Structures are given as structure tokens and as C-alpha cells.
Coordinates of C-alpha atoms in Angstrom, one line a residue:
X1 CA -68.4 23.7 -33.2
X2 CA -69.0 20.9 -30.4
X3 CA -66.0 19.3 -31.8
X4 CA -64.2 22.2 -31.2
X5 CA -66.0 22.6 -27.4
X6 CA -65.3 19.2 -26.5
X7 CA -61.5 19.2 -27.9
X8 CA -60.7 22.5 -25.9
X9 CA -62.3 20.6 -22.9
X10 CA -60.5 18.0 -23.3
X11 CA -56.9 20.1 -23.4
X12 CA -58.2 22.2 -20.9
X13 CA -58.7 18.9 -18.0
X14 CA -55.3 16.9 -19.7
X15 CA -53.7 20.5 -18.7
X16 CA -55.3 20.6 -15.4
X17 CA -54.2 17.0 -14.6
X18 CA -50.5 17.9 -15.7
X19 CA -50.5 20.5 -13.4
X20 CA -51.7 18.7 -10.6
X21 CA -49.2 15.8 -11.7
X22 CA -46.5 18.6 -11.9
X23 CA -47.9 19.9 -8.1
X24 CA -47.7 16.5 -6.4
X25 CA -43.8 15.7 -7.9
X26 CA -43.2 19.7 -6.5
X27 CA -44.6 18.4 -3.2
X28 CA -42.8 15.2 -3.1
X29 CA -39.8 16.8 -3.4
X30 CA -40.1 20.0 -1.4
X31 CA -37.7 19.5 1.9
X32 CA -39.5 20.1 5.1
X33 CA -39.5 23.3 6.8
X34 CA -36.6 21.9 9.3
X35 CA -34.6 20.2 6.8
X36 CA -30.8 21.5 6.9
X37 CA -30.6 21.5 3.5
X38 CA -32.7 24.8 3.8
X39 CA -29.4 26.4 5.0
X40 CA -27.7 27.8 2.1
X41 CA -24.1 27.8 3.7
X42 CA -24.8 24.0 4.7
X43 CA -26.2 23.0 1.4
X44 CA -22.8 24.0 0.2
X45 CA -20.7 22.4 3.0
X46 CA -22.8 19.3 1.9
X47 CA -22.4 19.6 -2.2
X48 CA -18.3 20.0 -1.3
X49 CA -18.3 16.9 1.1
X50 CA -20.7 15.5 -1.7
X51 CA -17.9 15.7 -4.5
X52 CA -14.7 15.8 -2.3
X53 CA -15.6 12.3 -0.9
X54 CA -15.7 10.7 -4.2
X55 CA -12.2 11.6 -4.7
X56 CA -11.1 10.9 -1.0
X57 CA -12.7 7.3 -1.2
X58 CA -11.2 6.8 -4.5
X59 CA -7.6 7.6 -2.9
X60 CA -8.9 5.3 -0.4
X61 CA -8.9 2.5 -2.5
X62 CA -6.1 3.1 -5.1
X63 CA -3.3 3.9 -3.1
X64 CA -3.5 0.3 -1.1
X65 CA -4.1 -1.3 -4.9
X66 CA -1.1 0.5 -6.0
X67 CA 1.0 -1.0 -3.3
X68 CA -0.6 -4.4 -3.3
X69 CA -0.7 -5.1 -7.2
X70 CA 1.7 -2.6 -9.0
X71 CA 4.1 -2.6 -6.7
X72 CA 3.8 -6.0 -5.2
X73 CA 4.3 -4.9 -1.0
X74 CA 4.3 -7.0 1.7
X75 CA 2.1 -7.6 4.8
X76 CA 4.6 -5.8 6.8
X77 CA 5.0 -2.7 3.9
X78 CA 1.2 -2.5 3.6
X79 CA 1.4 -2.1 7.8
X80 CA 4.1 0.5 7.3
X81 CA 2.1 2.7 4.7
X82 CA -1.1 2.8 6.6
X83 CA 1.1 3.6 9.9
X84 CA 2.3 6.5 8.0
X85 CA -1.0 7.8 6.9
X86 CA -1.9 8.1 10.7
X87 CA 1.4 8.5 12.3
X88 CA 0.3 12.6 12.1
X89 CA -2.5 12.6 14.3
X90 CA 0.2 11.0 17.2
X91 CA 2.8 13.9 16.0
X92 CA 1.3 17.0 15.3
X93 CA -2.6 16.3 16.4
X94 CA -2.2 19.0 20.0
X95 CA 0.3 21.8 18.6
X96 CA -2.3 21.6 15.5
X97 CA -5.2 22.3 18.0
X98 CA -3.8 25.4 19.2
X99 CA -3.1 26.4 15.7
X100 CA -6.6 25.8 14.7
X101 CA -8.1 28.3 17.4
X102 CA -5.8 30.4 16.8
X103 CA -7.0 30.8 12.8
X104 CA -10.1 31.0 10.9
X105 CA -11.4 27.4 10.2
X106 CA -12.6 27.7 6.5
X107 CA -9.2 28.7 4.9
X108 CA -7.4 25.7 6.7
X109 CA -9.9 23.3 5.3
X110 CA -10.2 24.5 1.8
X111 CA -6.7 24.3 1.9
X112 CA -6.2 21.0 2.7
X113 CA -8.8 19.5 -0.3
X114 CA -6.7 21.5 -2.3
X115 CA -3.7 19.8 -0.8
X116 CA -5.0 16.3 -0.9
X117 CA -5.7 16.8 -4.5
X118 CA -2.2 17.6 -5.3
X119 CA -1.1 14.6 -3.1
X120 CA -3.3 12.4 -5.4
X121 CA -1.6 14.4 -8.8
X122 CA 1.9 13.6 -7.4
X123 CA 1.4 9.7 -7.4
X124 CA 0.3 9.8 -11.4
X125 CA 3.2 12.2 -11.8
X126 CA 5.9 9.9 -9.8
X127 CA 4.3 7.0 -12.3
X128 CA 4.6 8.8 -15.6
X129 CA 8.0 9.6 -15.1
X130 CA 9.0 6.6 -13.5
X131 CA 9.8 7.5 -9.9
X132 CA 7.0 5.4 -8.8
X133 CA 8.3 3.2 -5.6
X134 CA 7.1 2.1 -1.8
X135 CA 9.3 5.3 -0.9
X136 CA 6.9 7.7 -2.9
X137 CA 3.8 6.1 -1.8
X138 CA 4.9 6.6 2.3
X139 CA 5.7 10.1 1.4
X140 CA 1.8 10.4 0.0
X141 CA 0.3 8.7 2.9
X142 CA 2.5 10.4 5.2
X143 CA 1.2 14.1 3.5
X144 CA -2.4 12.7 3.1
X145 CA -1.9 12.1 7.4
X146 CA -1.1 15.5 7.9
X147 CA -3.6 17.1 6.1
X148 CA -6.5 15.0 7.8
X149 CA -5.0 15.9 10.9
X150 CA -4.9 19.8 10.6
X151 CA -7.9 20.4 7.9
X152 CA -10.1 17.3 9.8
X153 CA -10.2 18.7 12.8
X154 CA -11.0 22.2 11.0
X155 CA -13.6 20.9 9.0
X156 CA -15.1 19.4 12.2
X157 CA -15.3 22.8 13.9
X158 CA -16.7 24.7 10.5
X159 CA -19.5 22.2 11.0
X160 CA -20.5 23.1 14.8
X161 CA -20.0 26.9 13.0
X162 CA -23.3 26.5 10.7
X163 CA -25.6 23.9 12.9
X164 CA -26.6 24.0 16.4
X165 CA -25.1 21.7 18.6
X166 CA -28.7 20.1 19.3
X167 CA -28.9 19.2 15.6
X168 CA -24.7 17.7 15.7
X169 CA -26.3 14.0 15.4
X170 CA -28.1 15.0 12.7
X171 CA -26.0 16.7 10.9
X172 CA -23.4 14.0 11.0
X173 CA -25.5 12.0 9.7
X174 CA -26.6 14.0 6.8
X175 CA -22.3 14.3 6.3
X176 CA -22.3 10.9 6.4
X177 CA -25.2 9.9 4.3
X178 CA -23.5 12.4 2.0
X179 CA -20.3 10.1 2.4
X180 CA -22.1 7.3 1.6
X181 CA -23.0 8.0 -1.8
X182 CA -19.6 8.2 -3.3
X183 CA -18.9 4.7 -0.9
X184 CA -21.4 2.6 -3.0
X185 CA -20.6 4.3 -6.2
X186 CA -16.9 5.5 -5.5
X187 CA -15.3 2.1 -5.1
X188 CA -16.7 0.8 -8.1
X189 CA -15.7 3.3 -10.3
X190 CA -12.5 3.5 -8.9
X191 CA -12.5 -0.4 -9.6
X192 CA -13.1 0.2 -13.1
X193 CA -10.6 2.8 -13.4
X194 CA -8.3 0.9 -12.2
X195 CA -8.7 -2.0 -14.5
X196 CA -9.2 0.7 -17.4
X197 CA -6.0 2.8 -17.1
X198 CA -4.6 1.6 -13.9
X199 CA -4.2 3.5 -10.0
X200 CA -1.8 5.8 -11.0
X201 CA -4.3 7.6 -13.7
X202 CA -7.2 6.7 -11.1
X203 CA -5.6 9.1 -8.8
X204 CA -5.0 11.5 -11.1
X205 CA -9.4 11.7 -11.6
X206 CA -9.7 12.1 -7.9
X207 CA -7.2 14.7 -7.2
X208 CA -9.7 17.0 -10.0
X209 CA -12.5 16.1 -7.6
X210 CA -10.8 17.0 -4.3
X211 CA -9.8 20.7 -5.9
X212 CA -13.3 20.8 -7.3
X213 CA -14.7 20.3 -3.5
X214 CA -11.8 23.0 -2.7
X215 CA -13.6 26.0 -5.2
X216 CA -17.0 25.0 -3.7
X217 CA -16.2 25.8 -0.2
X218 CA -14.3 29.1 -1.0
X219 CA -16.0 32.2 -0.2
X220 CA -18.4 30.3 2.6
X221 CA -19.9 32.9 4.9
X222 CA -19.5 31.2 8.4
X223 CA -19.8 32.7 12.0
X224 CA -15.8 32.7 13.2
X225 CA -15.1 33.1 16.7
X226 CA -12.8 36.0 18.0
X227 CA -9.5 33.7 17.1
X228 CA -7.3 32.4 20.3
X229 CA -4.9 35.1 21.9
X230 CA -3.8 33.0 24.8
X231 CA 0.2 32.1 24.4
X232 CA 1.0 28.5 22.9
X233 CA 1.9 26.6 26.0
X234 CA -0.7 28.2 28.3
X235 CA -3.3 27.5 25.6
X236 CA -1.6 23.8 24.8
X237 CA -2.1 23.0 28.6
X238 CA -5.5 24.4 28.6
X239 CA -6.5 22.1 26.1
X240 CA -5.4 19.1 27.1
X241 CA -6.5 19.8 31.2
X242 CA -9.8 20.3 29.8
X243 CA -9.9 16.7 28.0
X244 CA -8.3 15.0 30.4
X245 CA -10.1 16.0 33.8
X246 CA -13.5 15.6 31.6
X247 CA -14.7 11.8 32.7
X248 CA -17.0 11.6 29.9
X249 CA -14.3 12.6 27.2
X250 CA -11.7 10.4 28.6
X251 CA -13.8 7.4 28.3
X252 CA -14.9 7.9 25.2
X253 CA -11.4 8.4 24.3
X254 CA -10.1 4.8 25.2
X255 CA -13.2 3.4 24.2
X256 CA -12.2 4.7 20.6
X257 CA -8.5 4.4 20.8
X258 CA -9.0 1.2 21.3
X259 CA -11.8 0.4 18.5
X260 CA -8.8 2.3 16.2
X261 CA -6.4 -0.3 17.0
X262 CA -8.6 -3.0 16.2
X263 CA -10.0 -1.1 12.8
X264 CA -6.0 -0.6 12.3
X265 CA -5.0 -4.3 12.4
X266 CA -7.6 -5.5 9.7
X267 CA -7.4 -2.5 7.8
X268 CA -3.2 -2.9 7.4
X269 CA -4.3 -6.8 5.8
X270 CA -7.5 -6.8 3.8
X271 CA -6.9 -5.6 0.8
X272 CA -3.7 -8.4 0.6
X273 CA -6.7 -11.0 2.0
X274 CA -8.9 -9.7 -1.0
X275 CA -6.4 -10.0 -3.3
X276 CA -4.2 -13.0 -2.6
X277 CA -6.3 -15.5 -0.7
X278 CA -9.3 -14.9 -2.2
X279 CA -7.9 -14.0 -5.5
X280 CA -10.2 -11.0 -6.5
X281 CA -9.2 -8.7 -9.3
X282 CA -8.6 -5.1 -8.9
X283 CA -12.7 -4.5 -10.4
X284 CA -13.8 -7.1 -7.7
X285 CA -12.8 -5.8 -5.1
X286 CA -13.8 -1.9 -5.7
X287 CA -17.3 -3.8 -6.5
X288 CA -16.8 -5.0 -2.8
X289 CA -15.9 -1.9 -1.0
X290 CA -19.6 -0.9 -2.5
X291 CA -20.7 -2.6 0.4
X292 CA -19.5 0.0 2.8
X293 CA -21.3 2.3 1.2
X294 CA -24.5 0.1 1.4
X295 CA -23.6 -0.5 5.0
X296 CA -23.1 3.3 5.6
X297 CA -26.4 4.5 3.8
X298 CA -28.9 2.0 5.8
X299 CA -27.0 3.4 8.8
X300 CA -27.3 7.2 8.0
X301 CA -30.7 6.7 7.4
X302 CA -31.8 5.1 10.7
X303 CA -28.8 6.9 12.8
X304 CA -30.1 9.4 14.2
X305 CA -33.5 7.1 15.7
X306 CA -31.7 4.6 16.3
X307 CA -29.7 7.6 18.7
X308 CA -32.7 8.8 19.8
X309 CA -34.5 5.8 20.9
X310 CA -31.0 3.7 22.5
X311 CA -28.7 6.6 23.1
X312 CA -25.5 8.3 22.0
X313 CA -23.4 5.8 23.9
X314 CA -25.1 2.2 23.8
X315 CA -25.6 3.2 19.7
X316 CA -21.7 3.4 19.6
X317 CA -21.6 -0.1 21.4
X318 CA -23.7 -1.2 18.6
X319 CA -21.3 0.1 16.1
X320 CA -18.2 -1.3 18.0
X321 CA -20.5 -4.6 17.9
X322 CA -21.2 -4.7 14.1
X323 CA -17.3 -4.3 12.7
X324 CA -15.9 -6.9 15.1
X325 CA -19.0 -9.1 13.6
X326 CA -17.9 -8.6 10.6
X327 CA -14.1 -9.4 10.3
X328 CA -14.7 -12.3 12.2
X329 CA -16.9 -13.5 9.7
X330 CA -14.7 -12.4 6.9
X331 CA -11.9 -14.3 8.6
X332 CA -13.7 -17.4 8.5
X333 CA -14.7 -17.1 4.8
X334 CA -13.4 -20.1 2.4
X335 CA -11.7 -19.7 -0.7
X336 CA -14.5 -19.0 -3.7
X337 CA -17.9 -17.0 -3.7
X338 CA -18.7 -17.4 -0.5
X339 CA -15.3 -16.1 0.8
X340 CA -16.1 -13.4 -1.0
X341 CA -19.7 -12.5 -0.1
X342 CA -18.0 -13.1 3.3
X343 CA -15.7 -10.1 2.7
X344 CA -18.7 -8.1 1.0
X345 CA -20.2 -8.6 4.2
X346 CA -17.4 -7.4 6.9
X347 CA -17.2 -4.4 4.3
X348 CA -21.0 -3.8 4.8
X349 CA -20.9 -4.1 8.6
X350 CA -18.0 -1.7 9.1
X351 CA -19.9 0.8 7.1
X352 CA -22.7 0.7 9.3
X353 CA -20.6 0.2 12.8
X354 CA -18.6 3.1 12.1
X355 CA -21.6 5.4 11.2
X356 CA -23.3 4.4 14.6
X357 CA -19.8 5.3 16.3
X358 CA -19.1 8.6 14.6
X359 CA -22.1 10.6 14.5
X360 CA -22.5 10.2 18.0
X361 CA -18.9 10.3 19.2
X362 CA -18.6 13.1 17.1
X363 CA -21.9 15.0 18.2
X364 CA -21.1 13.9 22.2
X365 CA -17.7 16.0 22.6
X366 CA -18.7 18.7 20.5
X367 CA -21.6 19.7 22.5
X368 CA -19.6 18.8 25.6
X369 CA -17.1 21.5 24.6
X370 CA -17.4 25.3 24.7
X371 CA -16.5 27.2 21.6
X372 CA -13.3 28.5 22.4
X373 CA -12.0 25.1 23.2
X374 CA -13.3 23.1 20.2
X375 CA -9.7 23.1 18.5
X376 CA -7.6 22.0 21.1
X377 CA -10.9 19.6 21.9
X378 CA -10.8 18.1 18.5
X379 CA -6.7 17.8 18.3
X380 CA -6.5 16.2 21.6
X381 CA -9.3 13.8 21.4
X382 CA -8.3 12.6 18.0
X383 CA -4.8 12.8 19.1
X384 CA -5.7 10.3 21.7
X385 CA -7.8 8.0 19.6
X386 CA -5.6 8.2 16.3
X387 CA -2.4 7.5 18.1
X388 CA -2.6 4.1 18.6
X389 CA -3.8 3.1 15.2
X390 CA 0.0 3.8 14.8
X391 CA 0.9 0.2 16.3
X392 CA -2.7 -0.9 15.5
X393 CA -1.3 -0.7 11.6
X394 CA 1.8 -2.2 12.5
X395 CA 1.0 -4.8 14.5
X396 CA -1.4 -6.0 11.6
X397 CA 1.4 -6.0 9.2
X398 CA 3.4 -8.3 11.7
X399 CA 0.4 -10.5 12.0
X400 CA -0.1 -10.8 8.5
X401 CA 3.1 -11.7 7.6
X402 CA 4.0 -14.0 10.4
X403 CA 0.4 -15.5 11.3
X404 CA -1.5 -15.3 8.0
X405 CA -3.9 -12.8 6.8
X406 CA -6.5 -14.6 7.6
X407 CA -5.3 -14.4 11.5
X408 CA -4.8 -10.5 11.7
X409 CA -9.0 -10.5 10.5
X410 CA -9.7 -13.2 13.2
X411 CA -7.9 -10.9 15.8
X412 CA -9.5 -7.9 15.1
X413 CA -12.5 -9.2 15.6
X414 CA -11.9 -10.6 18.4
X415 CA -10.9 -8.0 20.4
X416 CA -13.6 -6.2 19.2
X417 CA -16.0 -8.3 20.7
X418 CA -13.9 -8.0 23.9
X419 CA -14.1 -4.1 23.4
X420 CA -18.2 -4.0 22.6
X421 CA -18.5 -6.2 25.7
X422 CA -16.3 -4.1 28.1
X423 CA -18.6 -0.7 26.7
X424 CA -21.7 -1.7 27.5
X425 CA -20.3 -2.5 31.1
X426 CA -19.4 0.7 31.6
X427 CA -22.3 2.8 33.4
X428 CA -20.7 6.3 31.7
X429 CA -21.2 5.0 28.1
X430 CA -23.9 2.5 28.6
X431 CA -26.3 5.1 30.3
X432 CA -25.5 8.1 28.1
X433 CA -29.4 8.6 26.5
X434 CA -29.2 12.5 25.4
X435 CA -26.0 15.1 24.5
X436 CA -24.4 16.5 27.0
X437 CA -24.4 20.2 26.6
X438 CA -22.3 22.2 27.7
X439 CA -24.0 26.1 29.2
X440 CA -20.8 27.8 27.6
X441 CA -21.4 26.0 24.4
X442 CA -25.2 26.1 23.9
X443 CA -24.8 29.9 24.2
X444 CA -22.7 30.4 21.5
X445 CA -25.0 28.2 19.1
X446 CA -25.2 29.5 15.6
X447 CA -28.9 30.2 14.0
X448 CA -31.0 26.9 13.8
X449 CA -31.2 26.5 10.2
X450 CA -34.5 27.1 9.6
X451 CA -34.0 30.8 10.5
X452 CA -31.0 31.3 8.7
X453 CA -32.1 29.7 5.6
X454 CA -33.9 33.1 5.4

């Protein structure tokens, strides 16, 4: 009988402990009461940027690596293909504005994942049957432009549609931590794919993600503004006086156009670099592009403080800082392992320097903007800043092929420098410490997420 006692004892305290074991993990992993994953409609905007960024960073990476090594481009080809991925924004970025207000938001960006995924499906298609050429792959780049430009600029709006503007930074950052995960994991499956079955077939994988993100984000329940009525030109000119009489805007406008330019010019070249100076195989250099994801995690994390404690704007001179650091060290990188680390390294810094720009660019002239004006907002501004990545791409294909790859890195970064430099002399960015709301736009705020998680 006491053998009995002291063995149901015994099974009684080991379940008591796995309880309190089981309590602890519960607790551990319980998100905080604030947390904006307690939002059901952004958990889902989250899982479908979760998935449809694996595929986009795949596309990322196996389009340029289907150039560069099945198809054997040149500098100046590689300058022309990128061109033509953001030659879109400079065409149809402010008629695409008024569009966008004058629509729902959600249908235009579920349409376009289910657009890039077919995109991605047309380059395996043009391979099996042969068609596969430089001619195909502009046409892809050229579609994949115009979908970022209509269904980006939606997807930023759905966004301000779900969070308050006072929680944009964060948000962003959640997106981008989000992002993050398929850029240290997506390039080095991609990498392997690659080397497995080849870019074509890769593509093929990431155009079933993309419509996978597409089926998550159907049937979102979002709070859609009464759409535009205004006539296309008035409401054309509205958006664009609002932009361009709005200092803050404006600056930060030039500030990025010209951070595009410089991104452009090394972005046109490194794969080639990768490739043919430092001779890395398809595998080692998705294995590199890992370090953007590295670069882009450690800067989601600490984003948003380091925002809060510097600023919107000096945190964007940071960011501006970082990437020209970075391809001026990759420039400088000999031939071997530590060329390569080198380029590892400018991958990880532009990870990190373009989280610190984004989330607050992004989270600045959205709370700067009232509601009815986000569309033309977001067209104009990115219309402005994407433009002249069209020369930026161009120019790094001429540099590459008439200076040396090498020389198209060392430029970029530095005028870079020269542009981190010339931010933090300017009073309107350096001096920027907290979001500039707009009255008409902190009105119209959607439920903090807190209260509409229930």
C-alpha cells in the first residue's frame, strides 16, 4: 500500500511539474497584449507577405542568374533588364495613383501576386519550349515593373487600412522582419535550386508561392475608403500639388531618388562581379545574398528603437550610410575568400541600410498624408524616387562594361557617401525626431490593434 501512496505521489508532482513546464513555454510564447499579431486581419497580411516573399526573393535572384549564366548577358544587357523592371514606376507610377483611389486596394494587390506568379510560370514555360532569350526575359522584368508599380503602391495603402498611422514604423518593421526570413533562407534555396534543376524550374517553385500568398489575402476584411469620384486630371493635379508644395515630402523624395540611383548602378553589376571576377557558382552566391537577410533581420529587430531614440530622418542617414559602406568595401575586395566575405558583407549592409531607410520613409509620408490622398501620395512619391533608377540601371551597365565591374561598385559607393553626408546637413531630415501626422489623417485611423483583435 505505501508503494502504491508513494508511486501515485510521485505521478501526481512529475504531472504537476509538466504542467507548470507546459505553463511557462505557454507564457513564453504568448504575444503581449499590444502585439500586432493580435490583429487577425494583420496576422494574415503578415502570413501572405510571409510566403509571397519567398517567391519574390527567389525571382529576385534567378532572373539576374538566368541572364548572367544561362544566357551569358553583358554588363550593358544586365543594365538594360533591370532598367526595364523599373522603367514602370517612371511611366505609369501617377495615372496608376489615381486609379488606385479610385478602386478598392485589396483586389489590386491580390491581383498582382497572382500576376507575378504567372510572370515567374512564363520564364519556365519560354525555357521548356525553347523560346527562352534576353527578349523574353525584358518582357518579364518589364511585367514584373508594372505590377510592383500598381499592386505596390496598393499593398502600401492596405497596410495604413489595418494599423494606425502611430504604429506605421512598427509595422514596417514587422513587414520587413517578415521579409527578412525568406532573405536569409530564400537565396539559399533558390541557390540550390538553381544548381539542382536550374533558374528556369526555380522560377517555376516561386510562381506556386506568389499564388499561394494571392489565396491567403482573398476574402481580407479591411476598412475601404468611400473610393475617389473627382475626374482624372483634376484628381491627377491634386495629387501631385499636394507632393510637390509639401517641403518635407519633396526632400525626402530627392533624398531617395538619389539613394535609387546609387542602389541602381551596383545593383545593374553585382551579380556579373559575383560571378565573373570573383568566380562564385550559382549555390555561392544565393548562400551570399543570405547575408541581406541577416543584415535585414538585426535591423528589423532594433528599427524601430533605433527610430525612436535618433529619429525617422537621421535613422534613414544611417541607412544611406551603411549601403555606400558596403559597396565600397565590396569594390575593394581581392580575388579569393576574402573578395568574397567582402561581397557577403556589402550584401549584409544593404540589408540593414535599406531597412533603416524604408520603414521610416515609408511610415513618414504616410502619416504625413490624409486618407483620400494616399494613392496619388504613394504613385507620385515612388514615381519620383523610382524614376531615376531608370538611368541609375543604365548607367551601371555602361560603367561595367566600359570601366570594370569593379568601378560601377566603387562609384556607388561613393556617391553614397556624398549623399549620407549631404542628408545629415540638411536641417529638414537631420531634425526630423517623431512622425508627422497629419489632423486629416490621424482622424481617419483604423482601430489600434489591440481593440480590433477582439
Amino acid at each position: 500500500m505505501n508503494t502504491l501512496t508513494q508511486a501515485a505521489g510521485w505521478r501526481a508532482r512529475l504531472a504537476g511539474r509538466i504542467a507548470a513546464a507546459a505553463q511557462a513555454v505557454r507564457r513564453r510564447l504568448t504575444l503581449p497584449p499590444e502585439d500586432l499579431l493580435r490583429d487577425r486581419v494583420y496576422r494574415r497580411m503578415f502570413s501572405a507577405i510571409l510566403v509571397g516573399s519567398f517567391g519574390t526573393q527567389m525571382t529576385a535572384l534567378a532572373l539576374p542568374l538566368a541572364a548572367a549564366v544561362l544566357l551569358n548577358a553583358t554588363p550593358t544587357q544586365m543594365g538594360i533588364l533591370v532598367a526595364l523592371e523599373v522603367l514602370p514606376f517612371a511611366l505609369l507610377s501617377l495615372p496608376a495613383g489615381v486609379f488606385i483611389d479610385r478602386m478598392r486596394k485589396l483586389p489590386i494587390y491580390v491581383a498582382g501576386e497572382a500576376l507575378l506568379a504567372l510572370a515567374a510560370l512564363s520564364v519556365t514555360v519560354a525555357w521548356w519550349f525553347g523560346w527562352l532569350g534576353m527578349p523574353w526575359l525584358y518582357f518579364v522584368g518589364f511585367v514584373l515593373g508594372v505590377v510592383n508599380t500598381v499592386s505596390g503602391s496598393a499593398a502600401q495603402i492596405v497596410l495604413t487600412q489595418i494599423v494606425p498611422r502611430g504604429r506605421l514604423v512598427e509595422a514596417h518593421a514587422r513587414n520587413a522582419l517578415a521579409n527578412s526570413a525568406s532573405e536569409v533562407a530564400g537565396p539559399g534555396l533558390a541557390g540550390a535550386l538553381i544548381k539542382l534543376v536550374g533558374a528556369p524550374l526555380t522560377l517555376a517553385v516561386n510562381g506556386v508561392l506568389l499564388a499561394l500568398a494571392a489565396l491567403i489575402l482573398r476574402g481580407l476584411r479591411v476598412q475601404e475608403p468611400p473610393p475617389l469620384r473627382e475626374p482624372f486630371a483634376p484628381a491627377l493635379r491634386a495629387g501631385l500639388q499636394f507632393v510637390f508644395t509639401h517641403r518635407l515630402l519633396m526632400t525626402l523624395a530627392c533624398a531617395v531618388g538619389a539613394w535609387h540611383v546609387c542602389y541602381y548602378v551596383a545593383f545593374a553589376v553585382q551579380i556579373l562581379y559575383a560571378t565573373r571576377v570573383l568566380g562564385m557558382s550559382e549555390a555561392a552566391v544565393g548562400l551570399s545574398y543570405m547575408m541581406v537577410g541577416v543584415g535585414t533581420v538585426l535591423a528589423s529587430m532594433i528599427g524601430p528603437r533605433v527610430s525612436q531614440r535618433l529619429g525617422p530622418g537621421p535613422t534613414m542617414t544611417l541607412g544611406f550610410a551603411l549601403c555606400a559602406g558596403g559597396w565600397l568595401a565590396a569594390s575593394a575586395g581581392p580575388v579569393g575568400p576574402t573578395g568574397r566575405l567582402l561581397f557577403a558583407f556589402m550584401l549584409m549592409c544593404f540589408g540593414a541600410g535599406a531597412i533603416f531607410i524604408f520603414i521610416n520613409f515609408l511610415a513618414i509620408r504616410q502619416a504625413a498624408t490624409p486618407t483620400p490622398l494616399l494613392g496619388r501620395m504613394t504613385s507620385t512619391m515612388r514615381w519620383l524616387i523610382l524614376t531615376p533608377a531608370v538611368p541609375g540601371a543604365l548607367l551601371g551597365g555602361w560603367l561595367g562594361e566600359h570601366l570594370g565591374l569593379r568601378a560601377a561598385l566603387a562609384v556607388a559607393g561613393a556617391a553614397g557617401l556624398l549623399l549620407a553626408l549631404a542628408t545629415w546637413r540638411l536641417p529638414r531630415i537631420r531634425e526630423l525626431r517623431v512622425l508627422p501626422v497629419h489632423p486629416q489623417a490621424a482622424a481617419a485611423e483604423p482601430a489600434p490593434a489591440e481593440t480590433a483583435a477582439r
